[in-house]
mmCIF file of C-alpha atoms in Angstrom:
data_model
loop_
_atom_site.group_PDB
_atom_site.id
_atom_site.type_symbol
_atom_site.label_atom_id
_atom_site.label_comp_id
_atom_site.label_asym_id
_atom_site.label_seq_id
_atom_site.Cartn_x
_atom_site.Cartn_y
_atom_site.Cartn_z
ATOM 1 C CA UNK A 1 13.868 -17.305 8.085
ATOM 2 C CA UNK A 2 15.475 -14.054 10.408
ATOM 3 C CA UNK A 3 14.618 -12.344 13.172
ATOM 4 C CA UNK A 4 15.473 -8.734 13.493
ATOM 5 C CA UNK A 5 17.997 -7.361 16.621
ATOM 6 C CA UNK A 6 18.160 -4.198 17.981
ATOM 7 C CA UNK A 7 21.605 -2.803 16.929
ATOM 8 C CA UNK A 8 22.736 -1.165 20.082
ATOM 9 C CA UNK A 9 22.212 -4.066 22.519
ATOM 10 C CA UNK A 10 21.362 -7.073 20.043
ATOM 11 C CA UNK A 11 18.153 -7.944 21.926
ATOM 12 C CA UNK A 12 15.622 -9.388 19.536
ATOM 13 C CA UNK A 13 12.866 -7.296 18.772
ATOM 14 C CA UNK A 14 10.462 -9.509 16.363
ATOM 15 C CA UNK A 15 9.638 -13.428 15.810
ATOM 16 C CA UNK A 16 10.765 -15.280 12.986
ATOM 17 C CA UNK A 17 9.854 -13.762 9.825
ATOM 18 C CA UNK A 18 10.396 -14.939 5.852
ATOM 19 C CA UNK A 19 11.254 -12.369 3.440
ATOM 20 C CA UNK A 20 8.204 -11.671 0.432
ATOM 21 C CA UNK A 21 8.073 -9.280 -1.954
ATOM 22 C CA UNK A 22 6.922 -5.416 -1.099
ATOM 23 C CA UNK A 23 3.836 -4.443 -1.467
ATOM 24 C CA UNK A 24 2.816 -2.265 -4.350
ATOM 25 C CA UNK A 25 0.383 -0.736 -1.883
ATOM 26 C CA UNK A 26 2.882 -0.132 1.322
ATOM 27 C CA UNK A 27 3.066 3.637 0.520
ATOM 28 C CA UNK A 28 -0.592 4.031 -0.608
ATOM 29 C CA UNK A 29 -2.529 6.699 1.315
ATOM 30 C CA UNK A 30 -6.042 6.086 0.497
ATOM 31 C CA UNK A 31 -9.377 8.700 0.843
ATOM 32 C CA UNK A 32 -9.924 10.386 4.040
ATOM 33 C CA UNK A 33 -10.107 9.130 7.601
ATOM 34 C CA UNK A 34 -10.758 5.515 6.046
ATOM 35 C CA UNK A 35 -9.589 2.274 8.212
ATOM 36 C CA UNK A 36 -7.071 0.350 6.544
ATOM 37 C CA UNK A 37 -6.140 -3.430 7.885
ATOM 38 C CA UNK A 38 -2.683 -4.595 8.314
ATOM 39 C CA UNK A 39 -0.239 -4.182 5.355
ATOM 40 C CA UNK A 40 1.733 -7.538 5.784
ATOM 41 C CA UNK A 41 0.655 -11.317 6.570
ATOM 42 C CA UNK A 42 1.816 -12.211 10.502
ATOM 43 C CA UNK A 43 5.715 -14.299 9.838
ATOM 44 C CA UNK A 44 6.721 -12.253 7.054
ATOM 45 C CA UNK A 45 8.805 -9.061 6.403
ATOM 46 C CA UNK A 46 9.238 -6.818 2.923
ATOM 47 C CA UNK A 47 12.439 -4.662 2.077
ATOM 48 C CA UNK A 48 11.498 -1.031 0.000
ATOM 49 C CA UNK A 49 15.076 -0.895 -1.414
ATOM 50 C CA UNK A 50 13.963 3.196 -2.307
ATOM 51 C CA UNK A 51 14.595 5.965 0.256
ATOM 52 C CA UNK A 52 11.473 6.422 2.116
ATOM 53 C CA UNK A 53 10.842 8.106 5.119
ATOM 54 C CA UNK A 54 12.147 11.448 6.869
ATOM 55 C CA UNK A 55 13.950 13.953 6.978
ATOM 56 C CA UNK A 56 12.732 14.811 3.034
ATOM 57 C CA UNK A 57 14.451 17.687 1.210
ATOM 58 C CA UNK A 58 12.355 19.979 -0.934
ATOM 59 C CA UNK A 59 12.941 19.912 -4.867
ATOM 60 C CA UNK A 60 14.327 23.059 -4.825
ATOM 61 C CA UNK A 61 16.888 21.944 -2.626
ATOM 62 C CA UNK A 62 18.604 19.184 -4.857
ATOM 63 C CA UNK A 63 19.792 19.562 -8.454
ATOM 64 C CA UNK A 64 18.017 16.850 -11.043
ATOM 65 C CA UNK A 65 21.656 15.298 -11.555
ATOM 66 C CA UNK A 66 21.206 14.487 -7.723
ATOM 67 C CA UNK A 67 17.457 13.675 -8.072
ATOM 68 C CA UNK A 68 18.485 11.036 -11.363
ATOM 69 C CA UNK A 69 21.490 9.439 -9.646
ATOM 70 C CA UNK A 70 18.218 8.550 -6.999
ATOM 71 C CA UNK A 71 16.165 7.287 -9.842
ATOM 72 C CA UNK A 72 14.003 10.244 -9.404
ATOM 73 C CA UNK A 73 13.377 11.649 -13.240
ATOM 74 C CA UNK A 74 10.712 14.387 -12.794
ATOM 75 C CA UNK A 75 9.742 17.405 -10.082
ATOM 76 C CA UNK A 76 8.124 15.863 -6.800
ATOM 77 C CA UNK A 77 6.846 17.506 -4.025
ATOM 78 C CA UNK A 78 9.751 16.419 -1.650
ATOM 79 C CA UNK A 79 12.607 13.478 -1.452
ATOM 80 C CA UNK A 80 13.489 11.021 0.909
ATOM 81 C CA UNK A 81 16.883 11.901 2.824
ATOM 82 C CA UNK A 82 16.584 9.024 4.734
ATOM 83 C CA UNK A 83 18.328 5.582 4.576
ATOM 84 C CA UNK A 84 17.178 2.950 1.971
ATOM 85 C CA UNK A 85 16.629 -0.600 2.800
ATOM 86 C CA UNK A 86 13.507 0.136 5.722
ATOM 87 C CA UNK A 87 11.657 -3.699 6.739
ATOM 88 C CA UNK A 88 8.166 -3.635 6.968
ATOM 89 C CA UNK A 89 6.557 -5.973 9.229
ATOM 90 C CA UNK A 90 3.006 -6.627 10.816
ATOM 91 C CA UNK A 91 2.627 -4.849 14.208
ATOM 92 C CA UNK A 92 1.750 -7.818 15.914
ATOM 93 C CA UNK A 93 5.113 -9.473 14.818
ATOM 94 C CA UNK A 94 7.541 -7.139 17.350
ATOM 95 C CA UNK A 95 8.531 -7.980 20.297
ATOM 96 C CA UNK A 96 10.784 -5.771 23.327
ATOM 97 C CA UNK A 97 9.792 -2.540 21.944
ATOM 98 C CA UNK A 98 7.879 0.530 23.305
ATOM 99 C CA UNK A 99 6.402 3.168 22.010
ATOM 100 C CA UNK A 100 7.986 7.095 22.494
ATOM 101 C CA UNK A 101 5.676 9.023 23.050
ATOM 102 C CA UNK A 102 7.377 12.734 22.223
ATOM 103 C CA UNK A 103 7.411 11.150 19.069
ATOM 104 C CA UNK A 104 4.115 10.732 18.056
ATOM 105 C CA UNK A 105 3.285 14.322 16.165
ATOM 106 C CA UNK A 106 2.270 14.771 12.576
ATOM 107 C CA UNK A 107 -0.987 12.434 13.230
ATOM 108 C CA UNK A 108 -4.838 12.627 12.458
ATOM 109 C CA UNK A 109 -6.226 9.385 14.334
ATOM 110 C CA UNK A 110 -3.421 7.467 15.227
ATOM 111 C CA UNK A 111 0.438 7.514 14.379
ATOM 112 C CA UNK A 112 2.434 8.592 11.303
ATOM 113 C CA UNK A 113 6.077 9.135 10.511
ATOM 114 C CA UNK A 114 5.761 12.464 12.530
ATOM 115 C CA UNK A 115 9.733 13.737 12.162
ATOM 116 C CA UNK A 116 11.245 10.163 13.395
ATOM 117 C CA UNK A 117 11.278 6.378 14.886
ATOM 118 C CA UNK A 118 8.231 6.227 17.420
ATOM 119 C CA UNK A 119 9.565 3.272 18.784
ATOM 120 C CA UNK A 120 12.489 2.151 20.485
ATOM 121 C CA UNK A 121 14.381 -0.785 21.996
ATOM 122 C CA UNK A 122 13.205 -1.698 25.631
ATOM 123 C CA UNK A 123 16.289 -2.871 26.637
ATOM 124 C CA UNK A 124 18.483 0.198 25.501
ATOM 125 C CA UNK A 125 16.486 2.624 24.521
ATOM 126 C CA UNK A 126 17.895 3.062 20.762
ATOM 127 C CA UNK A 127 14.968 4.427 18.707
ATOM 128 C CA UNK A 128 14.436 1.066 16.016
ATOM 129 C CA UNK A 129 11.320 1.496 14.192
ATOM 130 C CA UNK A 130 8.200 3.780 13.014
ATOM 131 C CA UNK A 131 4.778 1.873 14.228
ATOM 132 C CA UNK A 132 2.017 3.738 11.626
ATOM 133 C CA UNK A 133 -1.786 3.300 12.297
ATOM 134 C CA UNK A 134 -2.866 6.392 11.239
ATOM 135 C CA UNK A 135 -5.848 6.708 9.140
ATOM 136 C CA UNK A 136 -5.953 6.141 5.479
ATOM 137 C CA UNK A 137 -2.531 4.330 5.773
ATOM 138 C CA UNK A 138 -1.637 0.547 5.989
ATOM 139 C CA UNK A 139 -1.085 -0.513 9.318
ATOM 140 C CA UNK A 140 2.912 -1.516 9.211
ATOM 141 C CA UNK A 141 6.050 -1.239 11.502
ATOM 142 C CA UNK A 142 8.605 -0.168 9.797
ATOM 143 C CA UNK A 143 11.929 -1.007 11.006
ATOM 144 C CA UNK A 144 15.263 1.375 10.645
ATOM 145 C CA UNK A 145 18.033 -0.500 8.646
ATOM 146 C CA UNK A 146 20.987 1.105 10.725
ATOM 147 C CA UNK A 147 19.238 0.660 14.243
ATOM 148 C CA UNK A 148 18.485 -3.493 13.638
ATOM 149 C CA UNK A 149 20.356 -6.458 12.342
ATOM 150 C CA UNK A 150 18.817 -9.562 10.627
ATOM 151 C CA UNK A 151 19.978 -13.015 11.767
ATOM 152 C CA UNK A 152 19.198 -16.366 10.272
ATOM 153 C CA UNK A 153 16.950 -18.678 12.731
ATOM 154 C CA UNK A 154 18.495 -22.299 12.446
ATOM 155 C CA UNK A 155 16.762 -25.291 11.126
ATOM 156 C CA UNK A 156 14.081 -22.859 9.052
ATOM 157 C CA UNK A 157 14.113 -22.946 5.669
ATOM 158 C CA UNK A 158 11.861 -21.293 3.173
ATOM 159 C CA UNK A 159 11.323 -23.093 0.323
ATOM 160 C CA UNK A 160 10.167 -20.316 -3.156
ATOM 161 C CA UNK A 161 7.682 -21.680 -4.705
ATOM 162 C CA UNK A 162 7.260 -22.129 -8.327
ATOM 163 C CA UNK A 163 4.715 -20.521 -10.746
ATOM 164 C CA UNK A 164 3.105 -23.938 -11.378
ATOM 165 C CA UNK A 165 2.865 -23.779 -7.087
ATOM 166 C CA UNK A 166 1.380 -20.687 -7.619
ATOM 167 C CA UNK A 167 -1.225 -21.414 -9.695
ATOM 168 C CA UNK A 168 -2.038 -23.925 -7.163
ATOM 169 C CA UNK A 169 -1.776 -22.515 -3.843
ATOM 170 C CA UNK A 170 -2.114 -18.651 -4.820
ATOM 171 C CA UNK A 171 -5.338 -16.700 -4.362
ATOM 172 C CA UNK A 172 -6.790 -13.835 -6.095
ATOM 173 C CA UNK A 173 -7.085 -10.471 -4.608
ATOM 174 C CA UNK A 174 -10.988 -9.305 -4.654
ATOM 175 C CA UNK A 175 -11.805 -6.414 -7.319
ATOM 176 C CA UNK A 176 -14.174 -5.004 -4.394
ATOM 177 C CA UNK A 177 -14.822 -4.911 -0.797
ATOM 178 C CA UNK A 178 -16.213 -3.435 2.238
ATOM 179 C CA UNK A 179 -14.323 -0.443 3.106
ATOM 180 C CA UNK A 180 -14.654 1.271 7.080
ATOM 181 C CA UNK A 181 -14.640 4.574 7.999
ATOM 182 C CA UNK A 182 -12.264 4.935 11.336
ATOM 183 C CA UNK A 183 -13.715 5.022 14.399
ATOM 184 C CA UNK A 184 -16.837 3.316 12.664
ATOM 185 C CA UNK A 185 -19.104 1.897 15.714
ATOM 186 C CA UNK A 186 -19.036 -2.213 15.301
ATOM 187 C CA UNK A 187 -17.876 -1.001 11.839
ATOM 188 C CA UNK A 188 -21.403 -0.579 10.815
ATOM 189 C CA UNK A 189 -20.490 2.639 8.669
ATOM 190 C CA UNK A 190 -19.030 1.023 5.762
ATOM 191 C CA UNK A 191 -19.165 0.509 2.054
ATOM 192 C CA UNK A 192 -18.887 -1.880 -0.747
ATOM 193 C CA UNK A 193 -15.713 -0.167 -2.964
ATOM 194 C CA UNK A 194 -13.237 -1.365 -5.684
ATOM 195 C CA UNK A 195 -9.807 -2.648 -3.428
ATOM 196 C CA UNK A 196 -7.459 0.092 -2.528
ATOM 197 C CA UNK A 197 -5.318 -2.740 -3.464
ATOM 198 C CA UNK A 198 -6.368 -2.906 -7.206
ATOM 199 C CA UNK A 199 -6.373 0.802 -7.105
ATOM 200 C CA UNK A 200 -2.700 0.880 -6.303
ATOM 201 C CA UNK A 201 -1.555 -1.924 -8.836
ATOM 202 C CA UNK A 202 -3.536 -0.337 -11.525
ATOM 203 C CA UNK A 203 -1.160 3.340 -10.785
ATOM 204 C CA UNK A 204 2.152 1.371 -11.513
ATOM 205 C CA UNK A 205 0.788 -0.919 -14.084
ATOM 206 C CA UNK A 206 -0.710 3.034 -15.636
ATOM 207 C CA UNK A 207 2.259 4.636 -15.713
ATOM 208 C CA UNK A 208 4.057 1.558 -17.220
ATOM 209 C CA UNK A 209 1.384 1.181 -19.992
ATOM 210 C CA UNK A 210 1.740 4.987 -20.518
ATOM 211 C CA UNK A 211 5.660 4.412 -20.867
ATOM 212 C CA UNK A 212 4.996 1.689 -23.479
ATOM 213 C CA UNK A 213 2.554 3.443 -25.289
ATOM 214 C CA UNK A 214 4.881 6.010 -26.929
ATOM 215 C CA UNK A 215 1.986 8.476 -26.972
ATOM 216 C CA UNK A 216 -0.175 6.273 -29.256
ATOM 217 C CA UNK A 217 -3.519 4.752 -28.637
ATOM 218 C CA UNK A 218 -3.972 1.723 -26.890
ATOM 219 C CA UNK A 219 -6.217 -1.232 -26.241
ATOM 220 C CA UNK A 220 -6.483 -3.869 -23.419
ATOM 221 C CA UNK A 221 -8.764 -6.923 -23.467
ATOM 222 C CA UNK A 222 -12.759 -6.707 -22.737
ATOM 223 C CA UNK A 223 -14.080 -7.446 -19.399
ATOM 224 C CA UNK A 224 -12.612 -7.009 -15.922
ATOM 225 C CA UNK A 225 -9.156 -5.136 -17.197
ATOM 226 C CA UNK A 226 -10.511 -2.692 -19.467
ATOM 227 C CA UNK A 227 -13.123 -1.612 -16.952
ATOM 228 C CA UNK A 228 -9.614 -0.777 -14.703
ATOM 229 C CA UNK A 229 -7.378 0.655 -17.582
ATOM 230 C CA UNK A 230 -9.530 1.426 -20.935
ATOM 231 C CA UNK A 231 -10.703 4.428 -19.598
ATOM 232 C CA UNK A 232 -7.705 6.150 -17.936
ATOM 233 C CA UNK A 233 -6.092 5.076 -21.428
ATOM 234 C CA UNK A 234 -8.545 7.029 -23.285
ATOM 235 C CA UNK A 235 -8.519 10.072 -21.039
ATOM 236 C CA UNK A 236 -4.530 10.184 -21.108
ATOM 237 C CA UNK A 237 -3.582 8.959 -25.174
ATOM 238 C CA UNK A 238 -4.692 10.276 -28.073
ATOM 239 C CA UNK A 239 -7.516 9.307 -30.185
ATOM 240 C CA UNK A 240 -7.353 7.531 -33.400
ATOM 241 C CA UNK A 241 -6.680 3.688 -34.323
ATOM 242 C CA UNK A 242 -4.914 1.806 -32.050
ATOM 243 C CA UNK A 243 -1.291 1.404 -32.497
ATOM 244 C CA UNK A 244 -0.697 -0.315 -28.898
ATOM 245 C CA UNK A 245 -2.278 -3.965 -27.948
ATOM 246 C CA UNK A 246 -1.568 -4.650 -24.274
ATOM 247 C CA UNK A 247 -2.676 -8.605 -23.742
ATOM 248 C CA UNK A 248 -2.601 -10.374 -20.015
ATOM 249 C CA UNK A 249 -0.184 -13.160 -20.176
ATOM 250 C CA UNK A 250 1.314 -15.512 -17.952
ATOM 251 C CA UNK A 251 1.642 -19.053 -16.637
ATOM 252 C CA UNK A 252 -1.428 -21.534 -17.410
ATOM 253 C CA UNK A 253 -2.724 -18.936 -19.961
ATOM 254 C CA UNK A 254 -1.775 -19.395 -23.640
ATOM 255 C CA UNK A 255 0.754 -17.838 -25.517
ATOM 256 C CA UNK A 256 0.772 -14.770 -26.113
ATOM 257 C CA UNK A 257 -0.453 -13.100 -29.970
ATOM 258 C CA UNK A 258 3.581 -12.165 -31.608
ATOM 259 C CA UNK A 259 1.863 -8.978 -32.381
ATOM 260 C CA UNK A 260 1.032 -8.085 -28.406
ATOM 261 C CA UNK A 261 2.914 -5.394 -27.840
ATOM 262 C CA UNK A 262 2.913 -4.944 -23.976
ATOM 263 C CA UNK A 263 2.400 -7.779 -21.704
ATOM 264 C CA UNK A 264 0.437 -7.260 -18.586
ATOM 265 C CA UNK A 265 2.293 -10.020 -16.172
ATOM 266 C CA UNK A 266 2.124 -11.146 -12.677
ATOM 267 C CA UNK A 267 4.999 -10.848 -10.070
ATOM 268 C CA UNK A 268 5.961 -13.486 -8.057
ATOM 269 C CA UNK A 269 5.027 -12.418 -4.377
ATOM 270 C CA UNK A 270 8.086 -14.013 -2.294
ATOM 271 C CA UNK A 271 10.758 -12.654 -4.707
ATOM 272 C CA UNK A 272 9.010 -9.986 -6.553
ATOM 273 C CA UNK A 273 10.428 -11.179 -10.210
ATOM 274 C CA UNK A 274 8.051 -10.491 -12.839
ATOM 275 C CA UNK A 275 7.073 -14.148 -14.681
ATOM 276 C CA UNK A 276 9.472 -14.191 -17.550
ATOM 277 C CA UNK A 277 7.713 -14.896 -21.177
ATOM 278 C CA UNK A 278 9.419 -17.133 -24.005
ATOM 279 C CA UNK A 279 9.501 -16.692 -27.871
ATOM 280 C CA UNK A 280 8.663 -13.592 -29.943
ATOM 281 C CA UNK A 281 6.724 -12.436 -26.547
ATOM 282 C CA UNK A 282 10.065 -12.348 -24.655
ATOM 283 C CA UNK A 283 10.685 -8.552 -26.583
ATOM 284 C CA UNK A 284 7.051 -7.198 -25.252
ATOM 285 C CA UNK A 285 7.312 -4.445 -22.865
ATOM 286 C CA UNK A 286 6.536 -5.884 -19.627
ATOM 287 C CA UNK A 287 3.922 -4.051 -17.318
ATOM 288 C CA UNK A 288 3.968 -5.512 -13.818
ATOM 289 C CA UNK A 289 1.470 -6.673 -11.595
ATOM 290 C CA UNK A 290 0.872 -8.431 -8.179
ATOM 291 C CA UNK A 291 0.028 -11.936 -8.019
ATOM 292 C CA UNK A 292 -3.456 -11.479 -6.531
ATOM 293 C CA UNK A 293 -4.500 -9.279 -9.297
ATOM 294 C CA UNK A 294 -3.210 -11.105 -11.811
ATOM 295 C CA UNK A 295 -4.778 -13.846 -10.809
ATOM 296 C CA UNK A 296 -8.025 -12.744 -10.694
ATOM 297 C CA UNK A 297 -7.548 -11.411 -13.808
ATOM 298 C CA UNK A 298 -6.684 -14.235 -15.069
ATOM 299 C CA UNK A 299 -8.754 -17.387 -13.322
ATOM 300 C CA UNK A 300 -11.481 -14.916 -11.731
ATOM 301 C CA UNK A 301 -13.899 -16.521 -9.711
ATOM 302 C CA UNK A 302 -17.653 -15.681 -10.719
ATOM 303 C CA UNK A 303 -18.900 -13.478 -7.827
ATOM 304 C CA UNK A 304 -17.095 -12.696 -4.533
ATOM 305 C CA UNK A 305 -18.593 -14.359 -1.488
ATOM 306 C CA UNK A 306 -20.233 -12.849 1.490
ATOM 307 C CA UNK A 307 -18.612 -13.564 4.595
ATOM 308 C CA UNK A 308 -20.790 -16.309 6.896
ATOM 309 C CA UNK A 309 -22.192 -14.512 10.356
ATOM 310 C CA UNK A 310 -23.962 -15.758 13.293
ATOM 311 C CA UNK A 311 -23.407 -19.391 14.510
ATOM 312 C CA UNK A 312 -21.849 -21.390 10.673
ATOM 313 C CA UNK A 313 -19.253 -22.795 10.950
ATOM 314 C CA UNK A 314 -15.329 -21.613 10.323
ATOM 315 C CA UNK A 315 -14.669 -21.468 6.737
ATOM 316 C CA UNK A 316 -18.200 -21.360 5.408
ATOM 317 C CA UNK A 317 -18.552 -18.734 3.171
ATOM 318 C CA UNK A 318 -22.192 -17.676 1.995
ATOM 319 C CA UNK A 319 -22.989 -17.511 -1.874
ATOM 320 C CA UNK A 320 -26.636 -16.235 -2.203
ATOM 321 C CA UNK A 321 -26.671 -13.278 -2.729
ATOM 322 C CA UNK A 322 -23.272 -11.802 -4.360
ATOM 323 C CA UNK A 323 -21.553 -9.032 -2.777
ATOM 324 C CA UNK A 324 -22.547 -5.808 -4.116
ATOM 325 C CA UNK A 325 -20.466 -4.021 -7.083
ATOM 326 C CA UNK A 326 -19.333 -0.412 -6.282
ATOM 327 C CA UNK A 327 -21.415 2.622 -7.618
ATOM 328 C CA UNK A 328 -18.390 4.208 -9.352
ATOM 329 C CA UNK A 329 -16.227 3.720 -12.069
ATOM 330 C CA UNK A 330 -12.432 2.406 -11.431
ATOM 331 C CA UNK A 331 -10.157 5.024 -10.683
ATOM 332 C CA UNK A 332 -6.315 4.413 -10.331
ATOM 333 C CA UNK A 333 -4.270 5.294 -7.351
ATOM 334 C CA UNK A 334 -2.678 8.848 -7.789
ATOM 335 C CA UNK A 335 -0.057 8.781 -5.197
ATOM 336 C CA UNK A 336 1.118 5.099 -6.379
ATOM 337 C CA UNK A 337 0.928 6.320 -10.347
ATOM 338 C CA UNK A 338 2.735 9.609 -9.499
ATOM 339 C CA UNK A 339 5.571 7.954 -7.654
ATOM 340 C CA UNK A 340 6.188 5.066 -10.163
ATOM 341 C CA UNK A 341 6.153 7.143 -13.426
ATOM 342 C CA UNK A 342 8.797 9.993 -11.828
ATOM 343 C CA UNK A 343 10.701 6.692 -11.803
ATOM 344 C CA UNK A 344 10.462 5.693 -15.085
ATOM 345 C CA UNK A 345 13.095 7.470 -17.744
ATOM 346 C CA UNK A 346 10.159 7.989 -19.995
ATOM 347 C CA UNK A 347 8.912 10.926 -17.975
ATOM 348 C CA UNK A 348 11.457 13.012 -19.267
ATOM 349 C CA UNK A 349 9.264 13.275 -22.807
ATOM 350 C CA UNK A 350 7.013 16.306 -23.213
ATOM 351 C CA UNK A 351 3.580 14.894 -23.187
ATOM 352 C CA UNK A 352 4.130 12.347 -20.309
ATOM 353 C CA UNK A 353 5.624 15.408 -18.328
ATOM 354 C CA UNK A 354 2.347 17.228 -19.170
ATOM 355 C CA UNK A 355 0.091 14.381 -17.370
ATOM 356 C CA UNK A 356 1.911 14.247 -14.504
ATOM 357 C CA UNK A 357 1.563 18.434 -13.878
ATOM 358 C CA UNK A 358 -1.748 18.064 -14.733
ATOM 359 C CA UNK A 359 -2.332 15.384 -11.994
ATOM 360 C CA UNK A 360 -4.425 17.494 -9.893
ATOM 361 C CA UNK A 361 -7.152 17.860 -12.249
ATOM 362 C CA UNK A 362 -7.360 14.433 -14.139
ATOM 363 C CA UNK A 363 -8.518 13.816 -10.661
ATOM 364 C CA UNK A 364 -11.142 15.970 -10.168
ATOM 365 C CA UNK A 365 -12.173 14.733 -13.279
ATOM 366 C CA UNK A 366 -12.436 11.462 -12.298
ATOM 367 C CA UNK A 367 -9.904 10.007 -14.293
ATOM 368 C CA UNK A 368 -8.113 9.206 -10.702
#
């Protein structure tokens, strides 16, 4: 385990933390004055090794050598000119730090990036971090990698677990739930919706099924994943017979068919290594995706539970009726498919280059 240190003074400016994978959904902006919750679990911290953050430079302003040698392969809107390597922690995790409050422009209902750190050191002053609450954004800190330094807290030791581990102590991330307008009174104006988190690990698993798919058709299993990727997959590829079999696989499910071409496959959530398949399987093209979603892909649980109210007790959850199912279709992130398939080499090729100018209107089409 570390805690962070402010850089100027070394005065400690969070608790311990252990280090977990990032969060597909850190950089997800989702609908329109909507209350997110907090983007990581209290004791832990994430590392986004990709520039993120301002100052951003225009695409005019930087040739596509420049754009490439950032793993950039296709025109976006702007780039990161900031420092890579930012550590994302839960707001409640800080400690000696203080808002700046000339700093907190560029907002709708609470703080964004604005043009800078928001928050600085109380003991020196040294701006450290960006605290961001605004709506339709994760609520994060996110630290500066030049203003802090990480030490190791003695005696702690985190131990990674294994897959089989996993499997045991891992939980499923919910296909649905109750999503709250900001500012909602008692949060009584809310909805039942699919997860902004699924939403945002079906855009990068998209894009990487779109990579894979060589512009042929393609088919994923009935049930839960083709109601989140059969569709966009029809909308996006050509029609005709399938040439493309994508097939979840992973541990405690059994092996995968030699003829699967792409392997849908869960990441491990402290180290953020996709789970490695053995055999013929080994040469499928691997599509990512977060443990939770995996696993409720894989093991789902037969309806999601309605939180207990009134006076039953902690940890009671209550089964009759089932939650309610959202009244639209599944519709993949845009800003989290857009910014993992400029990533991906295979953007370069014609027709993938063609979806991603035509963005815009595969969402108002509902595709997105």
């Amino acid at each position: 385990m570390f805690v962070f240190v402010c850089a100027g003074c070394g005065a400690r400016l969070t608790i311990p933390l252990s280090q977990v994978a990032l969060p597909v959904h850190a950089h997800q902006k989702y609908g329109n004055g909507i209350q997110l919750p907090v983007l990581m679990e209290s004791g832990t911290f994430a590392v986004d090794p990709k520039l993120w953050g301002p100052p951003w430079r225009r695409w005019d302003e930087i040739h596509p050598d420049g754009a490439a040698a950032r793993g950039i392969y296709a025109p976006v809107h702007a780039l990161s000119d900031g420092t890579p390597g930012m550590i994302v922690i839960a707001p409640g995790d800080t400690r000696g730090t203080a808002l700046i409050p000339e700093e907190g422009g560029g907002y709708c209902c609470g703080l964004d990036w604005g043009d800078g750190p928001n928050m600085a050191c109380e003991a020196c002053g040294l701006p450290v971090a960006n605290r961001i609450d605004d709506c339709s954004l994760w609520q994060a800190v996110w630290l500066a990698p030049n203003a802090v330094r990480r030490l190791p807290v003695d005696n702690t030791d985190t131990t990674t677990l294994s897959w089989a581990e996993l499997l045991v102590e891992g939980k499923g991330t919910p296909p649905f739930e109750p999503i709250t307008r900001w500012g909602s009174l008692l949060g009584l104006d809310h909805w039942w919706s699919w997860s902004p988190q699924w939403e945002a690990a079906a855009g990068q698993a998209l894009a990487h099924l779109l990579a894979a798919s060589d512009g042929q058709p393609m088919t994923v299993p009935h049930g839960l994943i083709a109601e989140v990727f059969q569709r966009a997959l029809d909308a996006l590829l050509p029609a005709g017979p399938p040439a493309r079999r994508a097939v979840l696989a992973g541990p405690g499910l059994s092996v995968p068919d030699a003829d699967a071409d792409i392997l849908l496959l869960p990441t491990h959530p402290q180290t953020g290594e996709p789970w490695s398949p053995t055999g013929p399987a080994a040469s499928a093209y691997p599509v990512p995706l977060p443990f939770g979603v995996w696993m409720w892909l894989a093991f789902p649980e037969p309806h999601l539970h309605l939180p207990a109210s009134g006076t039953m007790p902690d940890g009671v959850l209550r089964d009759d009726p089932p939650s309610p199912r959202p009244h639209h279709l599944f519709r993949a992130d845009p800003g989290t498919f857009r910014r993992t398939l400029v990533r991906l080499p295979a953007v370069r090729s014609p027709w993938l280059r063609e979806i991603l100018e035509n963005l815009t209107w595969y969402m108002r089409t509902g595709v997105f």
